[in-house]
PDB file of C-alpha atoms and ligand atoms in Angstrom:
ATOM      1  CA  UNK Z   1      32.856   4.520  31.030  1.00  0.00           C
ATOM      2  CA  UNK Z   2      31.395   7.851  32.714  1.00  0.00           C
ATOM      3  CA  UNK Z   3      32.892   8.963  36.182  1.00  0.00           C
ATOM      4  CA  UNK Z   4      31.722  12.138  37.795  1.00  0.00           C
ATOM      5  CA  UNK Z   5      33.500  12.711  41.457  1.00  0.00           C
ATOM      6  CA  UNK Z   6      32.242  15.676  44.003  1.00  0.00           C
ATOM      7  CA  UNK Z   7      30.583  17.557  40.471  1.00  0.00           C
ATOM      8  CA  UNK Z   8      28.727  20.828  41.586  1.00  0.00           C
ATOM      9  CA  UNK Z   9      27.263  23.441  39.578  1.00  0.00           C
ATOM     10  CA  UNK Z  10      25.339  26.949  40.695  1.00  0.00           C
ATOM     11  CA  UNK Z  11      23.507  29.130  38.209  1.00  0.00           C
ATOM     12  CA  UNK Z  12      22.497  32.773  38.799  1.00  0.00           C
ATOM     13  CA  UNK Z  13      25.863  33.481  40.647  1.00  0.00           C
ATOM     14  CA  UNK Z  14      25.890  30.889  42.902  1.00  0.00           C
ATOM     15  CA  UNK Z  15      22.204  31.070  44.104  1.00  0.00           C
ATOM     16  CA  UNK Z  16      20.643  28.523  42.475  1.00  0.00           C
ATOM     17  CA  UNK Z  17      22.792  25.179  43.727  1.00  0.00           C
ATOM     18  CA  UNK Z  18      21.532  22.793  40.764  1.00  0.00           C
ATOM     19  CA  UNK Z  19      24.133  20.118  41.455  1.00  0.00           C
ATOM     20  CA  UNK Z  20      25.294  19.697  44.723  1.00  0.00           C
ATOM     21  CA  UNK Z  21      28.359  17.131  44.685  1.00  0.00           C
ATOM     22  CA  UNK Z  22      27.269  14.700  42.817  1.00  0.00           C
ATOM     23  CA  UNK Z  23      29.617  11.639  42.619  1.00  0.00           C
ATOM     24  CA  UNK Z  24      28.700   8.367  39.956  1.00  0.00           C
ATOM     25  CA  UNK Z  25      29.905   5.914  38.003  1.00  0.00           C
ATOM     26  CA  UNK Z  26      28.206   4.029  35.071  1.00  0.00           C
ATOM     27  CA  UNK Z  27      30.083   1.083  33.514  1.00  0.00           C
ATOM     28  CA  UNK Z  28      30.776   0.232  29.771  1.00  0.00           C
ATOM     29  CA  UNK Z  29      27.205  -1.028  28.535  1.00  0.00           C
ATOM     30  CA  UNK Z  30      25.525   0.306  31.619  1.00  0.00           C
ATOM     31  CA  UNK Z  31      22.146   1.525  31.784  1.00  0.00           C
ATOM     32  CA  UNK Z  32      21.176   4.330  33.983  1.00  0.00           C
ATOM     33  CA  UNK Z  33      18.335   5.280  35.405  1.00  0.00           C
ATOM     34  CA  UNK Z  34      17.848   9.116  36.609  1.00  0.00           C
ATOM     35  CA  UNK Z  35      14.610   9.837  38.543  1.00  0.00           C
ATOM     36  CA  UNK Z  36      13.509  13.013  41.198  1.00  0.00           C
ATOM     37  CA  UNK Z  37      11.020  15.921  40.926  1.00  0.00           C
ATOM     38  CA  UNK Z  38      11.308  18.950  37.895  1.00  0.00           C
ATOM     39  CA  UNK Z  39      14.087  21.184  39.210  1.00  0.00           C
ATOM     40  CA  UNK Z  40      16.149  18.369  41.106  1.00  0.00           C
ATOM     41  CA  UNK Z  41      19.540  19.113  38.714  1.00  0.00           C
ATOM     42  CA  UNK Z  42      18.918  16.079  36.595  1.00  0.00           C
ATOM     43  CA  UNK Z  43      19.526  17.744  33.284  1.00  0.00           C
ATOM     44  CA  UNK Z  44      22.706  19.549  34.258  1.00  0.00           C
ATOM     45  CA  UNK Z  45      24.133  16.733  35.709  1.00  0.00           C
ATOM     46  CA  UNK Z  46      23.610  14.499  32.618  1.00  0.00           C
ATOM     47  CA  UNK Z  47      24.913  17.938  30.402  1.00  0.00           C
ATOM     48  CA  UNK Z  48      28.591  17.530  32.102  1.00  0.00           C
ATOM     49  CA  UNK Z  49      28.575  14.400  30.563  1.00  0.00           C
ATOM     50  CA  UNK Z  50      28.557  15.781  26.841  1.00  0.00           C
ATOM     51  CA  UNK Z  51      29.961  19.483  27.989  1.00  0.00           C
ATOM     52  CA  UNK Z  52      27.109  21.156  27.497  1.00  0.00           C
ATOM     53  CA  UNK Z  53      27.430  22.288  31.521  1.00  0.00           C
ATOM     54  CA  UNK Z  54      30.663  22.947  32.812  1.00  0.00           C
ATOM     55  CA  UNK Z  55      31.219  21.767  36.702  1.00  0.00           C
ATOM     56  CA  UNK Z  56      31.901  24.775  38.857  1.00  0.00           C
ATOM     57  CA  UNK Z  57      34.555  22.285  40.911  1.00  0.00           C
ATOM     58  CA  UNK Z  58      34.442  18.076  40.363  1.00  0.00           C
ATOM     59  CA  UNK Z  59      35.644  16.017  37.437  1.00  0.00           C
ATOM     60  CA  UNK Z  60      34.004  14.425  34.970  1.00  0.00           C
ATOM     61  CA  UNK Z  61      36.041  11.558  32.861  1.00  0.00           C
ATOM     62  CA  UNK Z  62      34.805  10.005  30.041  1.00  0.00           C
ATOM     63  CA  UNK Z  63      36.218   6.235  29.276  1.00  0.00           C
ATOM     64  CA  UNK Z  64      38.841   7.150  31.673  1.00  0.00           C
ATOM     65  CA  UNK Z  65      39.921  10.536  30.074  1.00  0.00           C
ATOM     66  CA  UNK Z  66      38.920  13.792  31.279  1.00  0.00           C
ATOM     67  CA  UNK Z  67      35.944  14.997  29.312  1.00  0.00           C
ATOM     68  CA  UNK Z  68      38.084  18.264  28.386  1.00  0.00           C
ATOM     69  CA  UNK Z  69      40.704  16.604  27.243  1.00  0.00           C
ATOM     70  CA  UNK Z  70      39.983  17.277  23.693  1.00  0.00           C
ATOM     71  CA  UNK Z  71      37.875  19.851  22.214  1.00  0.00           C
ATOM     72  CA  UNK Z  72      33.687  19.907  23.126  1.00  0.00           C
ATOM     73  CA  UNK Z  73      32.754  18.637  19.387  1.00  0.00           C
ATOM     74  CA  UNK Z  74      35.302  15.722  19.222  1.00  0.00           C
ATOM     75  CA  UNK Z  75      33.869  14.479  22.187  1.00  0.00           C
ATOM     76  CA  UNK Z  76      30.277  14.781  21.591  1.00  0.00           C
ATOM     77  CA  UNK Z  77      30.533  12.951  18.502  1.00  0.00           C
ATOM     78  CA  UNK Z  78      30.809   9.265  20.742  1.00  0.00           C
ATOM     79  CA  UNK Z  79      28.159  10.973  22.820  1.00  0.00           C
ATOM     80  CA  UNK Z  80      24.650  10.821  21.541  1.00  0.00           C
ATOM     81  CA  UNK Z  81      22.288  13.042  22.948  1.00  0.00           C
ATOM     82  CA  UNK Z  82      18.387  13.187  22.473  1.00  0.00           C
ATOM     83  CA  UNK Z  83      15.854  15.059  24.184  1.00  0.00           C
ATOM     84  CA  UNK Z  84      12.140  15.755  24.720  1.00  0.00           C
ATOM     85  CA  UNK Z  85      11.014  17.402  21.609  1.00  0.00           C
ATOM     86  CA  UNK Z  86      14.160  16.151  20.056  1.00  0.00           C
ATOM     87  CA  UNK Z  87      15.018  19.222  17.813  1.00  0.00           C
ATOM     88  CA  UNK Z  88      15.212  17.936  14.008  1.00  0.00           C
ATOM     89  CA  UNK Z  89      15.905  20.527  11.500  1.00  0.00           C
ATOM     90  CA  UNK Z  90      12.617  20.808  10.108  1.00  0.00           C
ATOM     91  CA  UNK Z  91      13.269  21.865   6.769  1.00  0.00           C
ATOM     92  CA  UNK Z  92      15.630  18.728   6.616  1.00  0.00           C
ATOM     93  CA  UNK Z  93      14.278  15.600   4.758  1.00  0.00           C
ATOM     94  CA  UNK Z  94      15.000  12.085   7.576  1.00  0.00           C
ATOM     95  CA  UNK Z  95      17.612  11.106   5.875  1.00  0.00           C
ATOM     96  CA  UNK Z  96      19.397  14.492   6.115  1.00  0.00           C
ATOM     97  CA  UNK Z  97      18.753  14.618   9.902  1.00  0.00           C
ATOM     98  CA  UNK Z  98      20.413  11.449  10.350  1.00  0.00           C
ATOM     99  CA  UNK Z  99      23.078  12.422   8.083  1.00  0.00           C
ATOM    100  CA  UNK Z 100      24.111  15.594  10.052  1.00  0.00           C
ATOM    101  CA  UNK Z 101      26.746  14.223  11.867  1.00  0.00           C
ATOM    102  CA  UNK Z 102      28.780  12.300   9.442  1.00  0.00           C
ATOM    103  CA  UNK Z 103      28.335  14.781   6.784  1.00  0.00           C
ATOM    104  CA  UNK Z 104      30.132  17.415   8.994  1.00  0.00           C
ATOM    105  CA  UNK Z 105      32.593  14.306   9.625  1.00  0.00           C
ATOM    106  CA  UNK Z 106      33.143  14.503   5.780  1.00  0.00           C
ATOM    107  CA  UNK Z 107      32.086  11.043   5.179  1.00  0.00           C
ATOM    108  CA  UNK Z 108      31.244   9.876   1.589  1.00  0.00           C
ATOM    109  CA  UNK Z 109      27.603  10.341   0.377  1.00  0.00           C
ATOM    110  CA  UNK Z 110      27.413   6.127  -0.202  1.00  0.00           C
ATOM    111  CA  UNK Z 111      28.320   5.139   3.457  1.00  0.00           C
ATOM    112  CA  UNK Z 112      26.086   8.266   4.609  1.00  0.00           C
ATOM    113  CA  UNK Z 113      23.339   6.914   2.952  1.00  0.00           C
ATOM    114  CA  UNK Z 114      24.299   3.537   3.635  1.00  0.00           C
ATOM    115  CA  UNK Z 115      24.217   4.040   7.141  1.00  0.00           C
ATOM    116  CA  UNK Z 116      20.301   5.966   7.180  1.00  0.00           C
ATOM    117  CA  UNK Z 117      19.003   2.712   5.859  1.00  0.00           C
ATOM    118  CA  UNK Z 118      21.285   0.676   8.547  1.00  0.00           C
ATOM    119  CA  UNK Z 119      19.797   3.156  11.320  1.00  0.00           C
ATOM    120  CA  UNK Z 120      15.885   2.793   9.858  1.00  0.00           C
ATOM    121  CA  UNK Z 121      15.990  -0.265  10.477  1.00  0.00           C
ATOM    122  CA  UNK Z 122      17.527  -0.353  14.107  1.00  0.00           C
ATOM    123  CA  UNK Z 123      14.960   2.022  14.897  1.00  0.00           C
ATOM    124  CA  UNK Z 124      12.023   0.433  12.979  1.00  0.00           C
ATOM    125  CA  UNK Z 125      11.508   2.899  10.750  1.00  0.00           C
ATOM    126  CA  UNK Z 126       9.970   2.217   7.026  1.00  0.00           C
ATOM    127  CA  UNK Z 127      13.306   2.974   4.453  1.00  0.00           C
ATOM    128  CA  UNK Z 128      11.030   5.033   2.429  1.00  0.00           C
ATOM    129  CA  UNK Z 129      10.549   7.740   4.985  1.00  0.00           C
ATOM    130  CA  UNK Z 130      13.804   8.474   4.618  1.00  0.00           C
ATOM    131  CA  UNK Z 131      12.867  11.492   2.105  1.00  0.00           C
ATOM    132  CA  UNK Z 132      10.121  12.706   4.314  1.00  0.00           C
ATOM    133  CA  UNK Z 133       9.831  15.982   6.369  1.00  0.00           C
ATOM    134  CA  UNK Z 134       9.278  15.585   9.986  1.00  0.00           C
ATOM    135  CA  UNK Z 135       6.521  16.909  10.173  1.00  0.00           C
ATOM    136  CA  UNK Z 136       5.194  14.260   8.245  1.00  0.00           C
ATOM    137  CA  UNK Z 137       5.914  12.303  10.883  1.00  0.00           C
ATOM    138  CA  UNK Z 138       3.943  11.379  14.190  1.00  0.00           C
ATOM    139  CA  UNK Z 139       5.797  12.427  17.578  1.00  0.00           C
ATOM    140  CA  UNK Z 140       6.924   8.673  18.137  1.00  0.00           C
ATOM    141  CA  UNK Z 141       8.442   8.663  14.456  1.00  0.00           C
ATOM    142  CA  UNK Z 142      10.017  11.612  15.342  1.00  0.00           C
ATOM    143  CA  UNK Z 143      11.660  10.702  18.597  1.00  0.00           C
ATOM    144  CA  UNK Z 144      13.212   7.915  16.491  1.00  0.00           C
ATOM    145  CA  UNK Z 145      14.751   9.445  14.341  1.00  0.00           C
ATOM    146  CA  UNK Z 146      16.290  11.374  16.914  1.00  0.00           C
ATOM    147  CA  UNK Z 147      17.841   8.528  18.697  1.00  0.00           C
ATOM    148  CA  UNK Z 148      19.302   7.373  14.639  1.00  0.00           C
ATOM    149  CA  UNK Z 149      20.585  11.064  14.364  1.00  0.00           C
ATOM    150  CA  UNK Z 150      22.012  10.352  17.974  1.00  0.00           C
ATOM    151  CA  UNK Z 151      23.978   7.009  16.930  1.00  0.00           C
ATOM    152  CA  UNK Z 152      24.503   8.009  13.354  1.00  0.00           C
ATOM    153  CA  UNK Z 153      28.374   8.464  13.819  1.00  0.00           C
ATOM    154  CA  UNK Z 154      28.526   5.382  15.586  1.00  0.00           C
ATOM    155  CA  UNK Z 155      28.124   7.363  19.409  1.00  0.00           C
ATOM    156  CA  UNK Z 156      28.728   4.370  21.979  1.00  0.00           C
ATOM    157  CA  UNK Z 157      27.226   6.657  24.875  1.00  0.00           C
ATOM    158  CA  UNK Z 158      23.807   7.816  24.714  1.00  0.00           C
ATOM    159  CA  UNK Z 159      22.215  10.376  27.035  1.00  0.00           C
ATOM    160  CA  UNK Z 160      18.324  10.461  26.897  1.00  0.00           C
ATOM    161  CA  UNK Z 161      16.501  13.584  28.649  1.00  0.00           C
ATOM    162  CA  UNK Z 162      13.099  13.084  28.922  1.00  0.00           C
ATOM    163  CA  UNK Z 163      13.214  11.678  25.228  1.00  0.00           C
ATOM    164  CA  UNK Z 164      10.192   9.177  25.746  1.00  0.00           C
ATOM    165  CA  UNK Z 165       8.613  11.997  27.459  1.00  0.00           C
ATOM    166  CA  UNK Z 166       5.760  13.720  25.358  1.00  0.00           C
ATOM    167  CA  UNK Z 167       4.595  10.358  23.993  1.00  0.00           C
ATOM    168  CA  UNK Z 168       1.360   8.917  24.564  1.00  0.00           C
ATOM    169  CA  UNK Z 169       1.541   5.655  27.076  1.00  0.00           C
ATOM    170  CA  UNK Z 170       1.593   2.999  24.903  1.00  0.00           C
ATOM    171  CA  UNK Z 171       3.552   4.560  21.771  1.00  0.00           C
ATOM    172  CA  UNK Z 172       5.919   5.455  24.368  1.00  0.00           C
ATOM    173  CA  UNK Z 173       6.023   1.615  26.354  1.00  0.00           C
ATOM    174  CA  UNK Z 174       7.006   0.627  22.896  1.00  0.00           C
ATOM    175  CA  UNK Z 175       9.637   2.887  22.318  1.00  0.00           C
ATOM    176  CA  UNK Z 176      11.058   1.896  25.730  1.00  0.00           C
ATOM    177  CA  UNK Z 177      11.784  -1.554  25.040  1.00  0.00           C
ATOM    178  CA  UNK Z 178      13.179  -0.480  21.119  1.00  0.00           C
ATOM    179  CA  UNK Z 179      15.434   1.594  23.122  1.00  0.00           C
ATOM    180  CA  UNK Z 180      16.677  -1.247  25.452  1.00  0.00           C
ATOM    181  CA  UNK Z 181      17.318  -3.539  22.943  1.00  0.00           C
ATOM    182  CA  UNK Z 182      19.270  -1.265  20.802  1.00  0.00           C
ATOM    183  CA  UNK Z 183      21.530  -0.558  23.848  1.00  0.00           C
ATOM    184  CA  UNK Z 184      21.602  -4.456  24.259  1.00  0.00           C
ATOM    185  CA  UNK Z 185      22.523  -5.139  20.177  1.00  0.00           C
ATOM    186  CA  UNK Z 186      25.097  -2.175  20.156  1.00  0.00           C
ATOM    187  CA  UNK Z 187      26.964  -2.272  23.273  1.00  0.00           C
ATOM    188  CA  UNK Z 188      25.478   1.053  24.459  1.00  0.00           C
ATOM    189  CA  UNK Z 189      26.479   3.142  27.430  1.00  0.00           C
ATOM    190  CA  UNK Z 190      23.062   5.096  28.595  1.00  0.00           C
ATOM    191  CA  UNK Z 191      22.193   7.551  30.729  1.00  0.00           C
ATOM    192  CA  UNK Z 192      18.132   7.960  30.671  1.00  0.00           C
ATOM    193  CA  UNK Z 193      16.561  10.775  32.660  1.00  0.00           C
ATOM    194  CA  UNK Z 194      12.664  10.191  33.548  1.00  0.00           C
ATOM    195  CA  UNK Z 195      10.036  11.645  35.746  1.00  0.00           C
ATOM    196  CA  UNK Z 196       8.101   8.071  35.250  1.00  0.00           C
ATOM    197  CA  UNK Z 197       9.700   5.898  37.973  1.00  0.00           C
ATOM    198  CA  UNK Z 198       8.231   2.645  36.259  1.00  0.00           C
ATOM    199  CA  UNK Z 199      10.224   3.441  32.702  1.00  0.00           C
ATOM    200  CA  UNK Z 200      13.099   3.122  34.544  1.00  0.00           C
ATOM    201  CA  UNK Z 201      12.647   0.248  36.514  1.00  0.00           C
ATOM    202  CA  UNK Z 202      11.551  -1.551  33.293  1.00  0.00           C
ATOM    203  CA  UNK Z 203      14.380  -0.453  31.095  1.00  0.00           C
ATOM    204  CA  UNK Z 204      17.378   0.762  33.212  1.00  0.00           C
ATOM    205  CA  UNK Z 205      19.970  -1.275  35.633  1.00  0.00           C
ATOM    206  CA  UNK Z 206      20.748   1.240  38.165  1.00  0.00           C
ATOM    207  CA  UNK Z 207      18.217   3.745  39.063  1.00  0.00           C
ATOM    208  CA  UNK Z 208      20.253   7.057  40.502  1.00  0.00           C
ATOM    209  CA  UNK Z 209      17.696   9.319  42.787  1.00  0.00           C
ATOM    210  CA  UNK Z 210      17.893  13.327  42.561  1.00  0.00           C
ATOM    211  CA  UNK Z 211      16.684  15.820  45.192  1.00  0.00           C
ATOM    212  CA  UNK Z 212      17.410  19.679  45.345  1.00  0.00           C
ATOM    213  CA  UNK Z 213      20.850  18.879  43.616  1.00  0.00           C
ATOM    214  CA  UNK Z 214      22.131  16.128  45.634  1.00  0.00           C
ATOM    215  CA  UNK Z 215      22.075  12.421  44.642  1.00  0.00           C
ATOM    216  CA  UNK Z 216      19.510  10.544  47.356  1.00  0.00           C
ATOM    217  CA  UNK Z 217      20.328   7.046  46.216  1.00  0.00           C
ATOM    218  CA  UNK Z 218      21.584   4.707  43.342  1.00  0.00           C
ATOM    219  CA  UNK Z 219      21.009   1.508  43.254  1.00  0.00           C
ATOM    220  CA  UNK Z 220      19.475  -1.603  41.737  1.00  0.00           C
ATOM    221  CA  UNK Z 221      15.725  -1.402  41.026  1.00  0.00           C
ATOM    222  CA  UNK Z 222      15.916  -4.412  43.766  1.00  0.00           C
ATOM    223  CA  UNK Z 223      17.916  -2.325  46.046  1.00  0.00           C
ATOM    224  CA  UNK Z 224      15.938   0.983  46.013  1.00  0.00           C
ATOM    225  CA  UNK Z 225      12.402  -0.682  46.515  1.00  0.00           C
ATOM    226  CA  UNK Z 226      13.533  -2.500  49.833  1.00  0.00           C
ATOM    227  CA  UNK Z 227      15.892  -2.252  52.240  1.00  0.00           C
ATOM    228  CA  UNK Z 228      17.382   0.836  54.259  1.00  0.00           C
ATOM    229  CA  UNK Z 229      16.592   3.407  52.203  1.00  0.00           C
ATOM    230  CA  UNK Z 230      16.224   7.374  52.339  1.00  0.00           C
ATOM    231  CA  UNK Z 231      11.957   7.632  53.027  1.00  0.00           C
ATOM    232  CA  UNK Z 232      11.408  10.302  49.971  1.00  0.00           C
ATOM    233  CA  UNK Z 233      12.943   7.124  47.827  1.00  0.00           C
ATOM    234  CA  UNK Z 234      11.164   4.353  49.324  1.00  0.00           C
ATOM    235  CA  UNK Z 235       7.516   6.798  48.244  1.00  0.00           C
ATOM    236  CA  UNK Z 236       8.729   7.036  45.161  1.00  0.00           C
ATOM    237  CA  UNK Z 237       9.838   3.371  44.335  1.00  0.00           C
ATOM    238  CA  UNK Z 238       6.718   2.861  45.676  1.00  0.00           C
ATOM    239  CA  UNK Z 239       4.408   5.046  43.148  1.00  0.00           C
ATOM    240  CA  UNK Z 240       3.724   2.702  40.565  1.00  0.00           C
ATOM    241  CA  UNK Z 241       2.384  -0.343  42.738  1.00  0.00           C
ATOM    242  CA  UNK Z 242       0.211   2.035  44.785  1.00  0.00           C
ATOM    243  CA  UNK Z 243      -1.121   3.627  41.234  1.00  0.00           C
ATOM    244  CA  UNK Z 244      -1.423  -0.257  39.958  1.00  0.00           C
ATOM    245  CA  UNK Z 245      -3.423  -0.870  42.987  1.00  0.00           C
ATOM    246  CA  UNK Z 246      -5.734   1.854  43.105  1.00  0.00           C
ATOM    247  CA  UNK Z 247      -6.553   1.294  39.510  1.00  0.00           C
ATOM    248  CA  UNK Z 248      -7.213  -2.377  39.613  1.00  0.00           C
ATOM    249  CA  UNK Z 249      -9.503  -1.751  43.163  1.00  0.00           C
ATOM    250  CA  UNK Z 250     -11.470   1.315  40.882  1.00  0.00           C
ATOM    251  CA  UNK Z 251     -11.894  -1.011  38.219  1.00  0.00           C
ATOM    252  CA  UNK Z 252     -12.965  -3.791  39.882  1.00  0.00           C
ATOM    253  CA  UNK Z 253     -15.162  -3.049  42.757  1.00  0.00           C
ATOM    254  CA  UNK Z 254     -17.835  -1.204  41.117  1.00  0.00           C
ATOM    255  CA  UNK Z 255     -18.649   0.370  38.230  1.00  0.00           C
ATOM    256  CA  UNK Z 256     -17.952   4.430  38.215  1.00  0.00           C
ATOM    257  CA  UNK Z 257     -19.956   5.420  35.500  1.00  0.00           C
ATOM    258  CA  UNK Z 258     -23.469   3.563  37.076  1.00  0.00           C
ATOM    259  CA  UNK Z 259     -22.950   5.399  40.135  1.00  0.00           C
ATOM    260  CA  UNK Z 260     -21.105   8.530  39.194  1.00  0.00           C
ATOM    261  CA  UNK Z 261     -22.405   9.423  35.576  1.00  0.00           C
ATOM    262  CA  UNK Z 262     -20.571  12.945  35.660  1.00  0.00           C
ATOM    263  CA  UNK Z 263     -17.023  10.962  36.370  1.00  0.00           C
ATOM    264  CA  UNK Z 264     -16.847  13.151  38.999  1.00  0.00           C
ATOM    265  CA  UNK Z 265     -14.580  10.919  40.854  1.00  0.00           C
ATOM    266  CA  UNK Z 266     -12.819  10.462  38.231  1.00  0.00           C
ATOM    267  CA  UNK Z 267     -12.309  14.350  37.809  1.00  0.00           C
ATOM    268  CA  UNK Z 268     -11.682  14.804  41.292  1.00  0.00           C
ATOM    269  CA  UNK Z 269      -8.847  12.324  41.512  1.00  0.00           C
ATOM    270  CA  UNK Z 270      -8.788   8.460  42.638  1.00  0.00           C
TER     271      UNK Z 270
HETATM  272  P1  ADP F 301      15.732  18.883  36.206  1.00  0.00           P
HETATM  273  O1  ADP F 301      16.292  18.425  34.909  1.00  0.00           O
HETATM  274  O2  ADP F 301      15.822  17.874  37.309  1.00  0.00           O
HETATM  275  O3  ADP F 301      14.322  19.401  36.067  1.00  0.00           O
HETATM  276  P2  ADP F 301      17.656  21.038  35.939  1.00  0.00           P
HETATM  277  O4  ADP F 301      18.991  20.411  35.999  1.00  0.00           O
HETATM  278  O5  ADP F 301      17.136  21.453  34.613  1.00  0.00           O
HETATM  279  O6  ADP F 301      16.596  20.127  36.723  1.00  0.00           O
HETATM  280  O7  ADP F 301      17.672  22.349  36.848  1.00  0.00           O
HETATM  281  C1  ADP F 301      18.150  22.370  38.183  1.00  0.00           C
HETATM  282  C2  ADP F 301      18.067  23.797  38.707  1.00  0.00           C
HETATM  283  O8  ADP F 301      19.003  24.621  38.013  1.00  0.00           O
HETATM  284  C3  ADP F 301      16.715  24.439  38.536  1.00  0.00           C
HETATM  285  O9  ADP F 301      16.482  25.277  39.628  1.00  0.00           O
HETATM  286  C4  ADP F 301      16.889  25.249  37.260  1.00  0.00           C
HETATM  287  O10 ADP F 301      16.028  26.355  37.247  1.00  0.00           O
HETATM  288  C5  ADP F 301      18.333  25.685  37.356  1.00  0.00           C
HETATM  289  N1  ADP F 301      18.974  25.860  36.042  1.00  0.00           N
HETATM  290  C6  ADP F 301      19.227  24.876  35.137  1.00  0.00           C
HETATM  291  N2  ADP F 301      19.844  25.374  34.056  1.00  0.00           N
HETATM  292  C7  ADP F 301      19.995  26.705  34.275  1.00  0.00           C
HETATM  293  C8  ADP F 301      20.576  27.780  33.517  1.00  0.00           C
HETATM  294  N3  ADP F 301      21.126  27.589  32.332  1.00  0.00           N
HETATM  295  N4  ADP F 301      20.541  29.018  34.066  1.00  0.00           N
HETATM  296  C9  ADP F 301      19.995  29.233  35.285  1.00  0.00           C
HETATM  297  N5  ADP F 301      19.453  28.261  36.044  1.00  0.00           N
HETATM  298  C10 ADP F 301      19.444  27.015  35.555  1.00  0.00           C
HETATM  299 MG1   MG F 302      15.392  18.321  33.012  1.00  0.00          MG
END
């Protein structure tokens, strides 16, 4: 479904390398997975995908056609896109937000409005907010509506940067699995960018590793956490178990507060 060979892309005249030959291939209903430190080139590589970056030199084809084949807007209309902070018009009732998209596609006002209450309830949201604000909403609200905006003219691909991102743990945990099973129920194609290594070993098939530009590793969850692996991957797979573990020892072999009423562990890192 999405097929980017030898992509690279510089910025600042070709001193900052942000993609450096990236190559990768995610199938129809595939669910990737892309992980590495701020600054690695995940966001530009996923922005090829919808033509928001151009590659300097690579290809990038799109259920086996070129993406600039046709014209940017045709082909971001199949290709949702949500981000952190997701960017609804804020002066825009729900329903309109959702709406943008097949209004400019010059659907009827029934099937538009049709389809907001269809998209509520994928995204479990009450019908009746439809005619609020967002900014009557609370951030996870918010972020999904974004993802109905992003499928609201029936986008089979969805690109997520950092969309779970500003949510608080468990608010965001929930939205997670929503997500997965949406992608499940529709037939989705995602790509899912995330700094937390454990979100995408929980919701994604293939987990593709960034560093400095240059794709590390892509594998299985399975594959990346054993096996013959880069070292900078194998710490990273590795990040949530050692958290897990350090939490579960701090919790269980003594009490911090009794001996440390300050929390000045605590403060000073586990
Ligand atoms: P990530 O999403 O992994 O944090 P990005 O793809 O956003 O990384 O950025 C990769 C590198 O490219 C960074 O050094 C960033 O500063 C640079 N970069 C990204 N977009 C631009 C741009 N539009 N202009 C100049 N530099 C950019
Ligand atoms: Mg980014």
């Amino acid at each position: 479904m999405i097929a980017l060979r030898n992509v690279c892309k510089s910025f600042d005249g070709g001193r900052t390398r942000a993609v450096d030959d990236v190559s990768l291939d995610v199938p129809r209903g595939g669910f990737l997975a892309i992980v590495g430190e701020s600054g690695s080139g995940k966001s530009t590589v996923v922005k090829t995908i919808n033509r928001l970056v151009e590659p300097d030199t690579g290809t990038v084809q799109i259920d086996g056609r070129p993406a600039d084949a046709d014209p940017a807007h045709i082909l971001r209309r199949r290709i949702g896109y949500v981000f952190q902070g997701v960017g609804l018009f804020p002066h825009l009732s729900v329903a309109e937000n959702i709406g943008v998209t097949p209004r400019l596609l010059g659907w009827e006002p029934a099937r538009i409005a049709g389809r907001v209450d269809e998209l509520l309830d994928l995204v479990r949201l009450p019908r009746a907010y439809a005619s609020r604000r967002p900014d009557a909403l609370s951030g996870g609200q918010r972020q999904r509506v974004g993802i109905a905006r992003a499928l609201a003219a029936e986008a089979t691909i969805v690109l997520l940067d950092e969309a779970f991102g500003a949510l608080d743990p468990i608010i965001r945990a929930d939205l997670g699995q929503d997500y997965r099973r949406l992608h499940e129920q529709l037939g989705l194609t995602t790509v899912m960018i995330t700094h937390d290594v454990s979100e995408a070993v929980l919701l994604a098939d293939r987990i593709a590793v960034m560093k400095d530009g240059r794709l590390l590793a892509n594998g299985t969850p399975g594959e990346l956490a054993a096996g013959d692996v880069d070292p900078y991957v194998r710490e990273l797979m590795d990040a949530p178990r050692r958290l897990a573990e350090r939490v579960a020892e701090r919790l269980s072999s003594r009490d911090p507060g009794a001996r440390d009423p300050a929390g000045l562990d605590l403060v000073r890192g586990v």
